[in-house]
mmCIF file of C-alpha atoms and ligand atoms in Angstrom:
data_model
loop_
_atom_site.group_PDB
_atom_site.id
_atom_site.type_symbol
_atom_site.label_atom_id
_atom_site.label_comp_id
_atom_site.label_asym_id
_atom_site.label_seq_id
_atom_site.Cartn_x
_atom_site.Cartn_y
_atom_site.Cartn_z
ATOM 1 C CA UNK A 1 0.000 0.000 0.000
ATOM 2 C CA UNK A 2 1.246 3.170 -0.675
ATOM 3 C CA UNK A 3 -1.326 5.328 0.704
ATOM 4 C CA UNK A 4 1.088 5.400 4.287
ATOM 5 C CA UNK A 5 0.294 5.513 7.975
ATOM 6 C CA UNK A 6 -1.519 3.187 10.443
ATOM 7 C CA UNK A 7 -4.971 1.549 9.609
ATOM 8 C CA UNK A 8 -4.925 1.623 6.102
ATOM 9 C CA UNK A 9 -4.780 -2.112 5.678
ATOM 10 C CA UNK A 10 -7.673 -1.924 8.144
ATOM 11 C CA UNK A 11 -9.587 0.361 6.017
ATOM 12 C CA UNK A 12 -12.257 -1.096 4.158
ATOM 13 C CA UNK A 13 -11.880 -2.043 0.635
ATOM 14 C CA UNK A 14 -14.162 0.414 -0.853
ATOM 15 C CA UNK A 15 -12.677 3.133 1.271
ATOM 16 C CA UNK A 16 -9.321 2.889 -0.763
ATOM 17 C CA UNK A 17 -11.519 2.734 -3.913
ATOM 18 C CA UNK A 18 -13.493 6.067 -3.231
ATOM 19 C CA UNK A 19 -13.127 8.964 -5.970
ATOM 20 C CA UNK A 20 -11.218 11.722 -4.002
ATOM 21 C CA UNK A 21 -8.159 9.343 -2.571
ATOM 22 C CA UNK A 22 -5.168 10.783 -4.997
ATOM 23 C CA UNK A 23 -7.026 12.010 -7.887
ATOM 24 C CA UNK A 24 -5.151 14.328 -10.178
ATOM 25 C CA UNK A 25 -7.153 18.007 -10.860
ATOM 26 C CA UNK A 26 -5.237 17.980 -14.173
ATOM 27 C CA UNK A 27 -4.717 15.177 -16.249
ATOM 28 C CA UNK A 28 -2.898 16.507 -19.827
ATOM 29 C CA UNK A 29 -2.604 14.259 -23.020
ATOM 30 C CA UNK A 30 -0.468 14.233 -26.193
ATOM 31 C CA UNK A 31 -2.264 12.276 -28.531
ATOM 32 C CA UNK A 32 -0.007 10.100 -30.137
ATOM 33 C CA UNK A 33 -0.221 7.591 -32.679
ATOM 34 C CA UNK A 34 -3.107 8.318 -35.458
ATOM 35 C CA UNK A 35 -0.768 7.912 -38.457
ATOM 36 C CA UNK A 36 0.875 4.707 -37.752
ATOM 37 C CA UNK A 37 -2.690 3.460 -36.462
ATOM 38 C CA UNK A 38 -4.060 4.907 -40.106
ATOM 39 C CA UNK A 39 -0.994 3.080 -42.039
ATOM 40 C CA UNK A 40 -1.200 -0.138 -39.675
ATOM 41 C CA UNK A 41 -4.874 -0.392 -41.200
ATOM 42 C CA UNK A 42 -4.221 0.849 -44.472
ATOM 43 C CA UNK A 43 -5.773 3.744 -44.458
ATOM 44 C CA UNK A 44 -5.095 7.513 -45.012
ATOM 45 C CA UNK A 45 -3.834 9.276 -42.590
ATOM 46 C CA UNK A 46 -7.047 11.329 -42.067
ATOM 47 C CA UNK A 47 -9.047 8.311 -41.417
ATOM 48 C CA UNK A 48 -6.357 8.008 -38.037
ATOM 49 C CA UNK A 49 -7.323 11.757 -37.024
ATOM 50 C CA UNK A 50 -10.690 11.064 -37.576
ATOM 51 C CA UNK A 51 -10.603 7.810 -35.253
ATOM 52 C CA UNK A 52 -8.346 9.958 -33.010
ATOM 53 C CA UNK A 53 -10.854 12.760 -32.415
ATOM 54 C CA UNK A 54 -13.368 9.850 -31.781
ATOM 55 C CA UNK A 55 -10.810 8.710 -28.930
ATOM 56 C CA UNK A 56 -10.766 12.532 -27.935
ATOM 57 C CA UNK A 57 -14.986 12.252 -26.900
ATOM 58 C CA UNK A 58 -14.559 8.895 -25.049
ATOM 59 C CA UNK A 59 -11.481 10.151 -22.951
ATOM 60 C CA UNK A 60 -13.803 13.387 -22.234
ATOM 61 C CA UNK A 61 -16.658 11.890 -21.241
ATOM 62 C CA UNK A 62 -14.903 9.354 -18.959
ATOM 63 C CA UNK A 63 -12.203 11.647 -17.103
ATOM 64 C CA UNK A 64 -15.702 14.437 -16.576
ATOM 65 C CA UNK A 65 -17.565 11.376 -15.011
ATOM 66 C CA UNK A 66 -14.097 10.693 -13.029
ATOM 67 C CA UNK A 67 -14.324 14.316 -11.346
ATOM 68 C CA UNK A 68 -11.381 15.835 -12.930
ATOM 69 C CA UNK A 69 -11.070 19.039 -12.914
ATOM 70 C CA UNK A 70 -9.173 19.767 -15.918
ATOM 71 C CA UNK A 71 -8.151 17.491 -19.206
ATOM 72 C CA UNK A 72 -5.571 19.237 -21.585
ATOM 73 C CA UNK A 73 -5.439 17.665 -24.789
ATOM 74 C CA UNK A 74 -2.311 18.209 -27.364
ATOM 75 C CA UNK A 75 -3.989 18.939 -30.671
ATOM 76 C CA UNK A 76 -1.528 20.564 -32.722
ATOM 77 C CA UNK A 77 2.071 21.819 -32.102
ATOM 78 C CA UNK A 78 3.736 24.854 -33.458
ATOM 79 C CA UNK A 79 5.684 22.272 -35.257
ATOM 80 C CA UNK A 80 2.983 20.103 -37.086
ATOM 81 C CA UNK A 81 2.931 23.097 -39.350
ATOM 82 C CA UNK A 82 5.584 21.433 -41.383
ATOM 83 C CA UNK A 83 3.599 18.271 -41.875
ATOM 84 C CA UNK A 84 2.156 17.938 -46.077
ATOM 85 C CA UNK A 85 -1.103 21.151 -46.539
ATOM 86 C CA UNK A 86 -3.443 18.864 -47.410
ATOM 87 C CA UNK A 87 -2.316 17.160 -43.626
ATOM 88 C CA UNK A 88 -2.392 20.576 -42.488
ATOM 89 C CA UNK A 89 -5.745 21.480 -43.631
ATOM 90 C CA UNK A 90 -7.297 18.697 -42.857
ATOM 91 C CA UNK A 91 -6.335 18.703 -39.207
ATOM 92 C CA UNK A 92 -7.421 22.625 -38.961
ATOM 93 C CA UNK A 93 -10.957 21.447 -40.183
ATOM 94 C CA UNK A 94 -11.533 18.871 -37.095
ATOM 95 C CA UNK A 95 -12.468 21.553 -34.668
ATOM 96 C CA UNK A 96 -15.186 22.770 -36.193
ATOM 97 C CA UNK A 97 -16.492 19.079 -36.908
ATOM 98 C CA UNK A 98 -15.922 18.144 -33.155
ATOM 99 C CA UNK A 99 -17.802 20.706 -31.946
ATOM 100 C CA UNK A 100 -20.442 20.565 -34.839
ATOM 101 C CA UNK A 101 -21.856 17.202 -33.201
ATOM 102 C CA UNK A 102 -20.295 17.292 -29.180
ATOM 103 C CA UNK A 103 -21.139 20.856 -28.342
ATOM 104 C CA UNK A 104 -25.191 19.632 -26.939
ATOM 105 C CA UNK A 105 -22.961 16.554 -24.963
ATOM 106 C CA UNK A 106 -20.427 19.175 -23.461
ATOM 107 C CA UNK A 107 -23.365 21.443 -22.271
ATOM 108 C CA UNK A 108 -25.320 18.197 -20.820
ATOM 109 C CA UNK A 109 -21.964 17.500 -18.640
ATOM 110 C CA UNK A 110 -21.410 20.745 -17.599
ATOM 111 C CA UNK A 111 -18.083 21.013 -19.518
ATOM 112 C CA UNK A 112 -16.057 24.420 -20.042
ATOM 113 C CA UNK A 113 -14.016 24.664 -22.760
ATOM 114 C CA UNK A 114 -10.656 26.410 -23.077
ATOM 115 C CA UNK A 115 -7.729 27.239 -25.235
ATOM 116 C CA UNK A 116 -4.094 27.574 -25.210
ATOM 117 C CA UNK A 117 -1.949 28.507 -28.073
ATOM 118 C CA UNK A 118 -1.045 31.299 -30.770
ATOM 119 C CA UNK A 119 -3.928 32.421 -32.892
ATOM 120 C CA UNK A 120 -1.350 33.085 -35.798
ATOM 121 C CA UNK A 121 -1.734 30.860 -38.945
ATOM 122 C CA UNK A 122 -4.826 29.458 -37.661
ATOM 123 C CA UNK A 123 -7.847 29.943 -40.063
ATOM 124 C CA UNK A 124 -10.219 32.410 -39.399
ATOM 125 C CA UNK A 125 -13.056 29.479 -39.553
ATOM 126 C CA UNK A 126 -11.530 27.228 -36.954
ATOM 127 C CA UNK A 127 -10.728 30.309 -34.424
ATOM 128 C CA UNK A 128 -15.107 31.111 -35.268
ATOM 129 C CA UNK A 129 -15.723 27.854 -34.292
ATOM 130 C CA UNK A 130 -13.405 27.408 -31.421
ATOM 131 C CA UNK A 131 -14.995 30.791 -29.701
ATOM 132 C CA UNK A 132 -18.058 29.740 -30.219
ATOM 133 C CA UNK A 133 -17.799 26.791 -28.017
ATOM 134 C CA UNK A 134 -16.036 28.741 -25.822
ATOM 135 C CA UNK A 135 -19.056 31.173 -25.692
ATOM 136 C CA UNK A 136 -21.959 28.599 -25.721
ATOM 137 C CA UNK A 137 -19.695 26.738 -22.659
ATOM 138 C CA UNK A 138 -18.776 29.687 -21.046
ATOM 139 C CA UNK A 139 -21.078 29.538 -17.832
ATOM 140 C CA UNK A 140 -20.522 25.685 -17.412
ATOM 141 C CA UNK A 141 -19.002 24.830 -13.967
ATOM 142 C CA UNK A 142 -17.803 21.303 -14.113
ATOM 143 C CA UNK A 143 -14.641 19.842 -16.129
ATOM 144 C CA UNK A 144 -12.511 22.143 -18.332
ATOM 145 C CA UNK A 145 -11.588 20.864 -21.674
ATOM 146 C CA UNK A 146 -8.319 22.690 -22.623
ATOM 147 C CA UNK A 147 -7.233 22.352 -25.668
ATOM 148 C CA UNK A 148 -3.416 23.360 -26.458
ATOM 149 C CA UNK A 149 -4.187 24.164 -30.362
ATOM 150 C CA UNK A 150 -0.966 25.751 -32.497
ATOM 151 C CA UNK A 151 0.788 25.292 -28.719
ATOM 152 C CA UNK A 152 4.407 25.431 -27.879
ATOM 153 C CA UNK A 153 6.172 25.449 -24.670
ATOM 154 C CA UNK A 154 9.134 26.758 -25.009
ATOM 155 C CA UNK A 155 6.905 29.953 -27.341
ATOM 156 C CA UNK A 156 4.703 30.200 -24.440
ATOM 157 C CA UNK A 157 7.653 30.862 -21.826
ATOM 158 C CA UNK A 158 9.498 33.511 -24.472
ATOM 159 C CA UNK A 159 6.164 35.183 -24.294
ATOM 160 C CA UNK A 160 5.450 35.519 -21.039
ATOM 161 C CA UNK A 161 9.252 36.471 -19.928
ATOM 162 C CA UNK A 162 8.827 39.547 -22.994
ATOM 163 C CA UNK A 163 5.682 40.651 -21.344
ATOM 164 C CA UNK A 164 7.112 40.576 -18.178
ATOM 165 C CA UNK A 165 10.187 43.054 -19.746
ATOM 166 C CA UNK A 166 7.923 44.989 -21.209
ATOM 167 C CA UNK A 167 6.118 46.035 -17.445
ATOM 168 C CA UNK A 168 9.601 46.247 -15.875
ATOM 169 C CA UNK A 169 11.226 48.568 -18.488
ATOM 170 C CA UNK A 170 7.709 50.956 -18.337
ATOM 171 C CA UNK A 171 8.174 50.931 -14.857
ATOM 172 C CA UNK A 172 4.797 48.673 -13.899
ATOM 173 C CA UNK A 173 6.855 46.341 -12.551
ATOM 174 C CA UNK A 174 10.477 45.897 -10.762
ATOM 175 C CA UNK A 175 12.318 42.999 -11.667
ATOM 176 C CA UNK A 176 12.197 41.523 -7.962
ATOM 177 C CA UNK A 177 8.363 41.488 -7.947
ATOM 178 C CA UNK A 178 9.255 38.366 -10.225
ATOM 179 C CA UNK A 179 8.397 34.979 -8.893
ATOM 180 C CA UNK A 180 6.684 32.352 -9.947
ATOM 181 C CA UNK A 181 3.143 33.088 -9.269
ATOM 182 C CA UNK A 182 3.581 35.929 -11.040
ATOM 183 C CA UNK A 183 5.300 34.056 -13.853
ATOM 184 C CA UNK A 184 2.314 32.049 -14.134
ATOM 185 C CA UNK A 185 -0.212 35.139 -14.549
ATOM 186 C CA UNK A 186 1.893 35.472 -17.660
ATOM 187 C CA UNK A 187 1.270 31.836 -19.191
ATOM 188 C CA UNK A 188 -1.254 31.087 -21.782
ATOM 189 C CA UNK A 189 -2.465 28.232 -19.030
ATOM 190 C CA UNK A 190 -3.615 31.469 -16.635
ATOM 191 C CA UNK A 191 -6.912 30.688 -18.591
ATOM 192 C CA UNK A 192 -7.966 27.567 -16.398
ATOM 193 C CA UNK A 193 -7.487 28.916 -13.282
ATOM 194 C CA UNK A 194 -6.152 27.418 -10.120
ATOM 195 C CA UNK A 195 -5.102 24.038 -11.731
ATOM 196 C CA UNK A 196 -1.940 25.187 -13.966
ATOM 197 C CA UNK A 197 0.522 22.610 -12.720
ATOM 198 C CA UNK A 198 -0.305 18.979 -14.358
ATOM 199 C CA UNK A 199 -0.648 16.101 -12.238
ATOM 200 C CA UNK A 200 -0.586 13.283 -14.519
ATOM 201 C CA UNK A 201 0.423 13.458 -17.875
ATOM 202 C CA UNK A 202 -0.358 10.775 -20.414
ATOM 203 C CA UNK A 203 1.121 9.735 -23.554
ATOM 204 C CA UNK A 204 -0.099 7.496 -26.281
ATOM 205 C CA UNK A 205 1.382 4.966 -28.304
ATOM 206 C CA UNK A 206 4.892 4.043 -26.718
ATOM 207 C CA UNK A 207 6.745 7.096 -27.028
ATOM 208 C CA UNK A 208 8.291 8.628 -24.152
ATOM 209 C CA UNK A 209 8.877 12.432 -24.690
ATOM 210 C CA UNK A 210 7.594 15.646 -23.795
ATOM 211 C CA UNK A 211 7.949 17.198 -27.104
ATOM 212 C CA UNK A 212 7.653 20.908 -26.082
ATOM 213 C CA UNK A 213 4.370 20.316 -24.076
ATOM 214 C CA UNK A 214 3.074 22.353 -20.640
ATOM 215 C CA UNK A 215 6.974 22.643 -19.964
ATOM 216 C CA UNK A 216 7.037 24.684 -16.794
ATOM 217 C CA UNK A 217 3.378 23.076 -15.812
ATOM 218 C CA UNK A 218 4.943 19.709 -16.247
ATOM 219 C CA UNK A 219 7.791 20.308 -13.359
ATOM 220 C CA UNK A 220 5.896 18.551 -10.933
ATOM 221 C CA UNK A 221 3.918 15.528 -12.716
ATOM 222 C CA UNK A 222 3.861 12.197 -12.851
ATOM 223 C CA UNK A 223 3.882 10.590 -16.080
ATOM 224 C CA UNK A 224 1.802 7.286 -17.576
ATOM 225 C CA UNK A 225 3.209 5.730 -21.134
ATOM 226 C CA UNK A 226 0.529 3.994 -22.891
ATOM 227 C CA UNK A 227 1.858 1.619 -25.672
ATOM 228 C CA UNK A 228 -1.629 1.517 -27.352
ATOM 229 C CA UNK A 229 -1.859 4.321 -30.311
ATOM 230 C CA UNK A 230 -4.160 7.028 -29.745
ATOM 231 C CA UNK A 231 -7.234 6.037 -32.117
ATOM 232 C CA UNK A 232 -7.279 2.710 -29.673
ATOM 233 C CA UNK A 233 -7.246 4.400 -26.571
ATOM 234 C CA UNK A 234 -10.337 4.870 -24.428
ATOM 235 C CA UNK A 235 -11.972 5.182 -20.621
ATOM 236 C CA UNK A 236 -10.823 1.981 -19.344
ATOM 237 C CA UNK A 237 -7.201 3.283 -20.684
ATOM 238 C CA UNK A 238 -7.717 6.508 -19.070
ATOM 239 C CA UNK A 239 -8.966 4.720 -15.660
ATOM 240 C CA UNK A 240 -5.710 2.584 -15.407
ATOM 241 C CA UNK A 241 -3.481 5.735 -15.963
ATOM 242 C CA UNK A 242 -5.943 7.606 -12.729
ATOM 243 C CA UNK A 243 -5.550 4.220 -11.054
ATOM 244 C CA UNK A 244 -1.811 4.055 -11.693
ATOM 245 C CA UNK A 245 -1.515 7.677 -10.451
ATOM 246 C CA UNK A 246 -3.827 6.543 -7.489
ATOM 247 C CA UNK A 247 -0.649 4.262 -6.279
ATOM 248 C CA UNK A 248 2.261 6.754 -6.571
ATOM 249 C CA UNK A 249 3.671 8.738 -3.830
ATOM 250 C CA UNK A 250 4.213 12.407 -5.131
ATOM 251 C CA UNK A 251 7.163 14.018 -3.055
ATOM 252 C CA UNK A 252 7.828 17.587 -4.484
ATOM 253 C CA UNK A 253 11.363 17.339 -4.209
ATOM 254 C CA UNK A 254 10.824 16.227 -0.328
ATOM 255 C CA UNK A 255 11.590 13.277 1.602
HETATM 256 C C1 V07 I 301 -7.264 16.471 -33.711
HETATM 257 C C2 V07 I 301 -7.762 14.097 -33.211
HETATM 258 C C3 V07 I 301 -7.081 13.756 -31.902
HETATM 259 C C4 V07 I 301 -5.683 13.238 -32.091
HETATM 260 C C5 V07 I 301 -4.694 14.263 -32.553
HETATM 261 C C6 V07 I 301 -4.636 14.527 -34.028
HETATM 262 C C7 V07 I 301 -5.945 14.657 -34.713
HETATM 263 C C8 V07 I 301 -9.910 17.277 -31.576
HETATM 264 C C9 V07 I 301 -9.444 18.526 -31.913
HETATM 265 C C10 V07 I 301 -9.910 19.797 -31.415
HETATM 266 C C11 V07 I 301 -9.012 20.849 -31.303
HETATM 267 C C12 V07 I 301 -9.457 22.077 -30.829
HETATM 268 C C13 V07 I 301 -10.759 22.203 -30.460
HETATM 269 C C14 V07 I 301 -11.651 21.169 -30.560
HETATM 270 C C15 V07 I 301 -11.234 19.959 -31.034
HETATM 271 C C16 V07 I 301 -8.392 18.302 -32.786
HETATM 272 C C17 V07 I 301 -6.611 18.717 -34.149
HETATM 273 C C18 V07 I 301 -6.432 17.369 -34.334
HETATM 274 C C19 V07 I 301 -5.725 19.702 -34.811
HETATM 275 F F1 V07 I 301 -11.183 23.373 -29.997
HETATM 276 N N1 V07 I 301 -9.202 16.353 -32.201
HETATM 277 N N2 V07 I 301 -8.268 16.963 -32.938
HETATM 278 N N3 V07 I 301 -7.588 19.203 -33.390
HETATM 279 N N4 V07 I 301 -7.049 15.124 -33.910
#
């Protein structure tokens, strides 16, 4: 057991089961995988994003009905620009269909959703739909869907420390009011509140990276590999990673 102290082997089965014991507030995902699940099948490539964003509704509607408080989902890097147009294009078009048919399903679950990432390059259609949801999803109070769209970490920590030199040299701020919290104020992930540091992050389909994702969020986390590619992955995938997460003991750098 590595829940720690007296009585826990006492402590009835079900107790250690219960919801609130070591759940993470935010789980984050890079979704790995959809192009060697697409070629594995013989398929196009397109048919993998399309069974990916599939993947995307299960793992929503499972980690809301888990209670967490925020899912982050890597959609598109500042580097899948230089994938093939058509590629590119095609992947720019699957927000507007995912919301198109899950929007009603969000509102019945109460879910919020949220963005992170640079609106450059991104098609004025996608951005419509994207605030739209945003707007119809505003006043929902339960689970935050975050997606990091056209994201990049190491972009996102250039941009905060310029706008932080921008206040010090005009004199808002002096450069020993810096620390982290207000470092934070300055990251696109300011948007979701209270939950910017990932607990658990999750990737698909055997690779073991971080690829430029949540970098300063991630300091903290524990990660879960999944060799299954992402169009495979589902609830009972995300359950195992909570459960997994469930059994570690998160230190902070402490003994
Ligand atoms: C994408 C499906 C999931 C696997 C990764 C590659 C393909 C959902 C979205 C999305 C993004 C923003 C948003 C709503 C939905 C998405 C891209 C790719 C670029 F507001 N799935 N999905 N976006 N894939």
């Amino acid at each position: 057991m590595t829940l720690g102290g007296h009585g826990v082997e006492s402590t009835p089965n079900n107790m250690l089961e219960q919801d609130n014991i070591n759940k993470p507030s935010h789980v984050a995902i890079i979704m790995d995988g959809n192009g060697r699940w697409a070629e594995q099948q013989g398929q196009p490539r397109k048919v993998g994003h399309e069974e990916g964003m599939e993947a995307v509704r299960r793992v929503t509607r499972r980690a809301s009905e888990r209670g967490i408080d925020v899912l982050t989902l890597y959609a598109f890097s500042t580097e899948n620009w230089k994938r093939p147009p058509q590629e590119v294009h095609f992947l720019m078009q699957l927000p507007i269909r995912f919301f198109d048919t899950f929007v009603p399903e969000l509102q019945e679950k109460n879910v919020k959703v949220n963005m992170i990432g640079f609106e450059d390059k991104v098609p004025t259609s996608t951005k419509k739909a994207i605030s739209k949801a945003m707007e119809q999803t505003k006043d929902n109070t339960g689970m935050i869907l975050n997606f990091a769209f056209n994201y990049g970490g190491r972009a996102e920590i250039l941009e905060a420390t310029k706008e932080l030199c921008k206040k010090v040299a005009s004199n808002e701020l002096s450069v020993d009011d810096i620390d982290e919290r207000l470092f934070e104020e300055h990251l696109m992930t300011h948007s979701i509140g209270d939950y910017q540091d990932v607990d658990l992050l999750i990737r698909s389909s055997g690779e073991q990276r971080l690829s430029n994702f949540l970098l300063w969020q991630n300091a903290y986390s524990e990660f879960y590999f999944s060799e299954l590619l992402w169009p495979e992955f589902n609830g009972d995938v995300l359950d195992e990673a909570l459960l997994s997460y469930k059994n570690r003991q998160r230190r902070y750098g402490a003994l």
